C-alpha positions as semicolon CSV with decimal commas, in nm:
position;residue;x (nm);y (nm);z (nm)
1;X;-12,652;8,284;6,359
2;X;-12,834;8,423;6,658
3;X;-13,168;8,604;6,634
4;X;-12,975;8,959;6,705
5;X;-12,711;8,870;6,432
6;X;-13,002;8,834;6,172
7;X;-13,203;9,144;6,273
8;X;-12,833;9,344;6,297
9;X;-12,768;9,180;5,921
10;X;-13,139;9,295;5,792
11;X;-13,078;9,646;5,897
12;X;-12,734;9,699;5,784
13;X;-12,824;9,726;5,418
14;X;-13,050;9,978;5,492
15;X;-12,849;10,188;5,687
16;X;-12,555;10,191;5,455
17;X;-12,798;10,381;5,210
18;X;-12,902;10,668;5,445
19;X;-12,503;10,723;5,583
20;X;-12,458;10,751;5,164
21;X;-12,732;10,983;5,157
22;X;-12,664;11,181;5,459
23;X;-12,386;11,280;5,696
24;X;-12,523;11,518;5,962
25;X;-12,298;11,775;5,849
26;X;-12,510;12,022;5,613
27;X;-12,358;12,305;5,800
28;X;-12,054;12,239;5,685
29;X;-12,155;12,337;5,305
30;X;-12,294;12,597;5,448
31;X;-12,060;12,767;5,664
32;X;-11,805;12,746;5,353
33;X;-12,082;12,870;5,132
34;X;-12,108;13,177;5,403
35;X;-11,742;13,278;5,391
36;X;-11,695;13,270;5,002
37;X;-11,999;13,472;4,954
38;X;-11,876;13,706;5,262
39;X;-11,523;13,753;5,155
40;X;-11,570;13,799;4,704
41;X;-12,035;13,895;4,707
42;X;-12,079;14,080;4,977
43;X;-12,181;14,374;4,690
44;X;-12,427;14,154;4,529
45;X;-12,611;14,047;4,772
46;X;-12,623;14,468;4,933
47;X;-12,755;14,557;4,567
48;X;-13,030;14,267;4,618
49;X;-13,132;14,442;4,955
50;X;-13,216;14,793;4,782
51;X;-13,361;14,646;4,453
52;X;-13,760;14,599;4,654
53;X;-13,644;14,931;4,823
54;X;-13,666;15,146;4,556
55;X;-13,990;14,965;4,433
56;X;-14,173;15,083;4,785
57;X;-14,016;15,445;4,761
58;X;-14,102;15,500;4,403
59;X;-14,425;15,321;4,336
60;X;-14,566;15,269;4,734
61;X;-14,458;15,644;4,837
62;X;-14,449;15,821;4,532
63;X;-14,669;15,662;4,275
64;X;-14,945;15,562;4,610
65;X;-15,012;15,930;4,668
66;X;-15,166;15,922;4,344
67;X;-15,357;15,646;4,441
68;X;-15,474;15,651;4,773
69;X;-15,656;15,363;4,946
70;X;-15,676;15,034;4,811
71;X;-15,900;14,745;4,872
72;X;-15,763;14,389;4,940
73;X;-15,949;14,043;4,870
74;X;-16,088;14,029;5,174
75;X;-16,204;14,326;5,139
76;X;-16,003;14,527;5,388
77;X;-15,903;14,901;5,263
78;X;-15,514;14,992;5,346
79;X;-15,290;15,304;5,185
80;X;-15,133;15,154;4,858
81;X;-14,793;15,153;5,029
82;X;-14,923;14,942;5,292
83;X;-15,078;14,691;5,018
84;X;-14,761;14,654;4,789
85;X;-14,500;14,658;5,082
86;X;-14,582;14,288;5,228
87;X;-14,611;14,183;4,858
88;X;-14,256;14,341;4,810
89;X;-14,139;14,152;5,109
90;X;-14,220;13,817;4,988
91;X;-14,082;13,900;4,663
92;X;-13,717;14,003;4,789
93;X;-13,755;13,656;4,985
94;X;-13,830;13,459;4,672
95;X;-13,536;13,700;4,520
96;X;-13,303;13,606;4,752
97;X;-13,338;13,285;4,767
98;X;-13,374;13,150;4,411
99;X;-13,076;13,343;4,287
100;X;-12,821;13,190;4,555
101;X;-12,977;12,864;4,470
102;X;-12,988;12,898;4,122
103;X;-12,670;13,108;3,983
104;X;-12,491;13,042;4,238
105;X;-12,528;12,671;4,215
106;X;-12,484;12,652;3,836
107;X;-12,138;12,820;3,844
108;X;-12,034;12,563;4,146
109;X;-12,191;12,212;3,983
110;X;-12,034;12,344;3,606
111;X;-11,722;12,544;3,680
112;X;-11,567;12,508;4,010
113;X;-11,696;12,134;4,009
114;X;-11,715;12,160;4,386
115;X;-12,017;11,932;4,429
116;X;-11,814;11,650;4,315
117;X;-11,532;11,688;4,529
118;X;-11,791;11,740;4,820
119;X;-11,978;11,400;4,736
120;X;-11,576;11,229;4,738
121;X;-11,612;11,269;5,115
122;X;-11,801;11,211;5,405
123;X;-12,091;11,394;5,300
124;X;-12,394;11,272;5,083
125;X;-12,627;11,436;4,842
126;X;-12,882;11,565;5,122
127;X;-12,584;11,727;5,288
128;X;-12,526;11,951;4,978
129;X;-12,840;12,001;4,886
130;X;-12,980;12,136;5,271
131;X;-12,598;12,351;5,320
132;X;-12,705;12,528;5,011
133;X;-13,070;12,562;4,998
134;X;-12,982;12,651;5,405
135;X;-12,715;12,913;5,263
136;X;-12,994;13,071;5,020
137;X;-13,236;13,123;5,300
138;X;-13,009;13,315;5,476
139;X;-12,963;13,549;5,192
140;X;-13,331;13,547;5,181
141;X;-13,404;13,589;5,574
142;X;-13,157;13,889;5,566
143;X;-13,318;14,070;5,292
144;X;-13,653;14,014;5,477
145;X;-13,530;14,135;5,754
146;X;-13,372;14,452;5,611
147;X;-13,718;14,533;5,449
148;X;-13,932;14,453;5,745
149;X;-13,715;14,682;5,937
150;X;-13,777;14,973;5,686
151;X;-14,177;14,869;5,691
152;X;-14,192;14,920;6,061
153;X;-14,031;15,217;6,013
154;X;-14,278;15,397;5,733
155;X;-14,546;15,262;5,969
156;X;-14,644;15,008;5,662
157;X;-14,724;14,699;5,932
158;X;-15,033;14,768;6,051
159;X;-15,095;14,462;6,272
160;X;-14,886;14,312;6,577
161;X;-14,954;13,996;6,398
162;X;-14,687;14,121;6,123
163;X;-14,420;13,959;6,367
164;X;-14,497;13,598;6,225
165;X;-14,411;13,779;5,869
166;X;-14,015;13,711;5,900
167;X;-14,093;13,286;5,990
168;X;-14,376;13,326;5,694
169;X;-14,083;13,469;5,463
170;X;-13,827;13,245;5,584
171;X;-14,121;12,978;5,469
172;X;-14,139;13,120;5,119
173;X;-13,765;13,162;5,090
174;X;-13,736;12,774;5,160
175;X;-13,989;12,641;4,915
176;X;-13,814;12,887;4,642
177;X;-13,447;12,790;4,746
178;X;-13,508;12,398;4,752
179;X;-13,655;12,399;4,406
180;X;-13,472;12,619;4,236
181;X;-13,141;12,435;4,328
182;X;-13,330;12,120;4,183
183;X;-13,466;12,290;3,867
184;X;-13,085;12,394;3,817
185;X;-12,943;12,096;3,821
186;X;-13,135;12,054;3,459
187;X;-12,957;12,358;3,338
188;X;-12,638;12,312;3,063
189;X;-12,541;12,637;2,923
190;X;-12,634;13,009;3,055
191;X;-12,885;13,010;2,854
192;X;-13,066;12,804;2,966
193;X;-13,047;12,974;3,281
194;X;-13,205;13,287;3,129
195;X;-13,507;13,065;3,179
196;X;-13,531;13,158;3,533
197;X;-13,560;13,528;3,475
198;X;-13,823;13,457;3,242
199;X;-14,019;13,306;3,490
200;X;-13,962;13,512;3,807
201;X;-14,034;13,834;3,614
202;X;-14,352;13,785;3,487
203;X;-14,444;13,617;3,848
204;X;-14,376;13,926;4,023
205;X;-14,553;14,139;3,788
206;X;-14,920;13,911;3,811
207;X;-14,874;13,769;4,155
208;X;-15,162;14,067;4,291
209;X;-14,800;14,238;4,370
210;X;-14,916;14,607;4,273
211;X;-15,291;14,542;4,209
212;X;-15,530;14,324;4,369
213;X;-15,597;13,962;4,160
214;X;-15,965;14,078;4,105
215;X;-15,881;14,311;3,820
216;X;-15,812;13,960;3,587
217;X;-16,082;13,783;3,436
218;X;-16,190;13,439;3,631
219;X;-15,960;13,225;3,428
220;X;-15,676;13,401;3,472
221;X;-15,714;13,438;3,802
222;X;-15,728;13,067;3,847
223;X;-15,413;13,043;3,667
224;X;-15,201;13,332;3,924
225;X;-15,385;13,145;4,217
226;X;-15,141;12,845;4,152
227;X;-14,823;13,030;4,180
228;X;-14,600;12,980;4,441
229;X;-14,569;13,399;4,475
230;X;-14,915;13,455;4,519
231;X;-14,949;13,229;4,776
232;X;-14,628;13,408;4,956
233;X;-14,768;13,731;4,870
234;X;-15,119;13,663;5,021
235;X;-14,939;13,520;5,315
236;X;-14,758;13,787;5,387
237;X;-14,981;14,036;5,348
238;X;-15,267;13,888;5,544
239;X;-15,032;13,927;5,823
240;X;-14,864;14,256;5,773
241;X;-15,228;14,413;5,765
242;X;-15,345;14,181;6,032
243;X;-15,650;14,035;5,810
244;X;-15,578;13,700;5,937
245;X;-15,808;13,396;5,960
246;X;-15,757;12,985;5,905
247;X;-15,772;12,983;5,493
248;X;-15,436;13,141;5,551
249;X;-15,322;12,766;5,643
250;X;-15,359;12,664;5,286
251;X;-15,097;12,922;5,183
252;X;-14,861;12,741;5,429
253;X;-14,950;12,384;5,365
254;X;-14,853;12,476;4,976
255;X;-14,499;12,628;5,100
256;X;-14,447;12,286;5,326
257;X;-14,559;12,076;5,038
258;X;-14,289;12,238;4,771
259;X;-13,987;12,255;5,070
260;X;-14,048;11,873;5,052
261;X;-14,054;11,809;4,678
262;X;-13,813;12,043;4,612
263;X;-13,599;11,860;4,884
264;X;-13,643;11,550;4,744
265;X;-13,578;11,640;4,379
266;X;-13,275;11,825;4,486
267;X;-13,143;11,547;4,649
268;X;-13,212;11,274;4,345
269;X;-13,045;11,540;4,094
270;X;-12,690;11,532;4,325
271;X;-12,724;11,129;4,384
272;X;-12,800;11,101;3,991
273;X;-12,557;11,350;3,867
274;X;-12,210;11,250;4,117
275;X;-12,294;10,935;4,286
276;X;-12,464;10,722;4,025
């Protein structure tokens, strides 16, 4: 055997692993994804837009002119709207995201059992896991785009540097999407499931949504500071009301860091669960 037959023969065995594990064809899951959800959701995900809507009309508008000015962390003072409406932004993102990659996902890997019949093809585990965390940030990007568009137009973005708020949501939507299709991949029964409202609820309440994190006490403050929302929300905002300076990189190094995990955990749930 020559010297080019041995090297050839070495890499073979690791190729064979990455073809298994992907295809090059994630749009493929997603463009099907797409035209299900387009032709039998198309109401859900409308209702989904409104839902952080109504929070800035009732609570930013109506509720705010009972507050007036509010002060942010870094100490800049903005109209309430103007403080909750980024934070609203980056929770319709997470919104978005985690319930097309969580619901969504549980009805097709229990029910229609259409993982499985993907994974009989060409495609590998990474395929299905980036067509369908892909497919949730698109529900995410679209509500983010919806409610920038009604920011802008309420006068609520107070900085040219609120452009870079639609790739900073698209950001959050990504780390939310990629682990919530892993965490579901756990889930048995719809129960179980209910776990995820239990979790995104009290997030969005505590995250410094509608009140800035220095009314908790130290230790819980600590505690907010490490979830992914507050991060988003802080990101967001910073931008929206243009308070922006390099400490803002640590709220995007922490979204990179979870697309990755969550990514990777995805993608070892599918190979575990169909291929193994």
């Amino acid at each position: 055997m020559t010297a080019t037959d041995q090297r050839t023969a070495a890499s073979a065995p690791r190729q064979r692993p990455m073809r298994a594990l992907y295809a090059g064809n994630a749009r493929s899951v997603m463009q099907r994804g797409w035209s299900a959800t387009r032709s039998t959701n198309w109401l859900v995900i409308v209702s989904g837009f409104f839902e952080p809507i109504f929070y800035l009309l009732s609570l930013g508008i109506g509720f705010g002119g009972l507050v007036g000015d509010i002060t942010t962390s870094s100490g800049q003072t903005v109209p309430y709207a103007a403080f909750i409406a980024p934070a609203l932004l980056a929770t319709a993102a997470m919104n978005g995201a985690v319930y097309d990659s969580t619901w969504n996902v549980f009805f097709k890997m229990h029910f229609a059992k259409l993982y499985e019949g993907m994974l009989a093809t060409s495609l590998g585990p990474l395929d299905v896991a980036l067509g369908e965390i892909l497919l949730a940030l698109l529900r995410g990007a679209l509500y983010a785009l919806g409610f920038m568009l009604v920011m802008q137009a309420l006068g609520l973005n107070l900085s040219w540097w609120a452009l870079l708020a639609l790739p900073a949501v698209l950001l959050i939507a990504f780390g939310f999407a990629s682990f919530g299709m892993g965490v579901t991949s756990y889930m048995k029964t719809f129960q179980q499931m209910d776990w995820i409202n239990f979790i995104l609820l009290p997030m969005f309440l505590l995250s410094a949504t509608f009140y800035p994190i220095t009314v908790y006490p130290e230790p819980v403050q600590v505690i907010i500071k490490a979830l992914p929302l507050w991060h988003g929300v802080e990101l967001v905002r910073g931008l929206t009301t243009g308070q922006v300076d390099p400490g803002m990189l640590w709220h995007v190094l922490y979204f990179a860091v979870m697309v990755v995990l969550g990514l990777v955990l995805t993608t070892r749930r599918l190979r575990a669960l169909f291929l193994d």
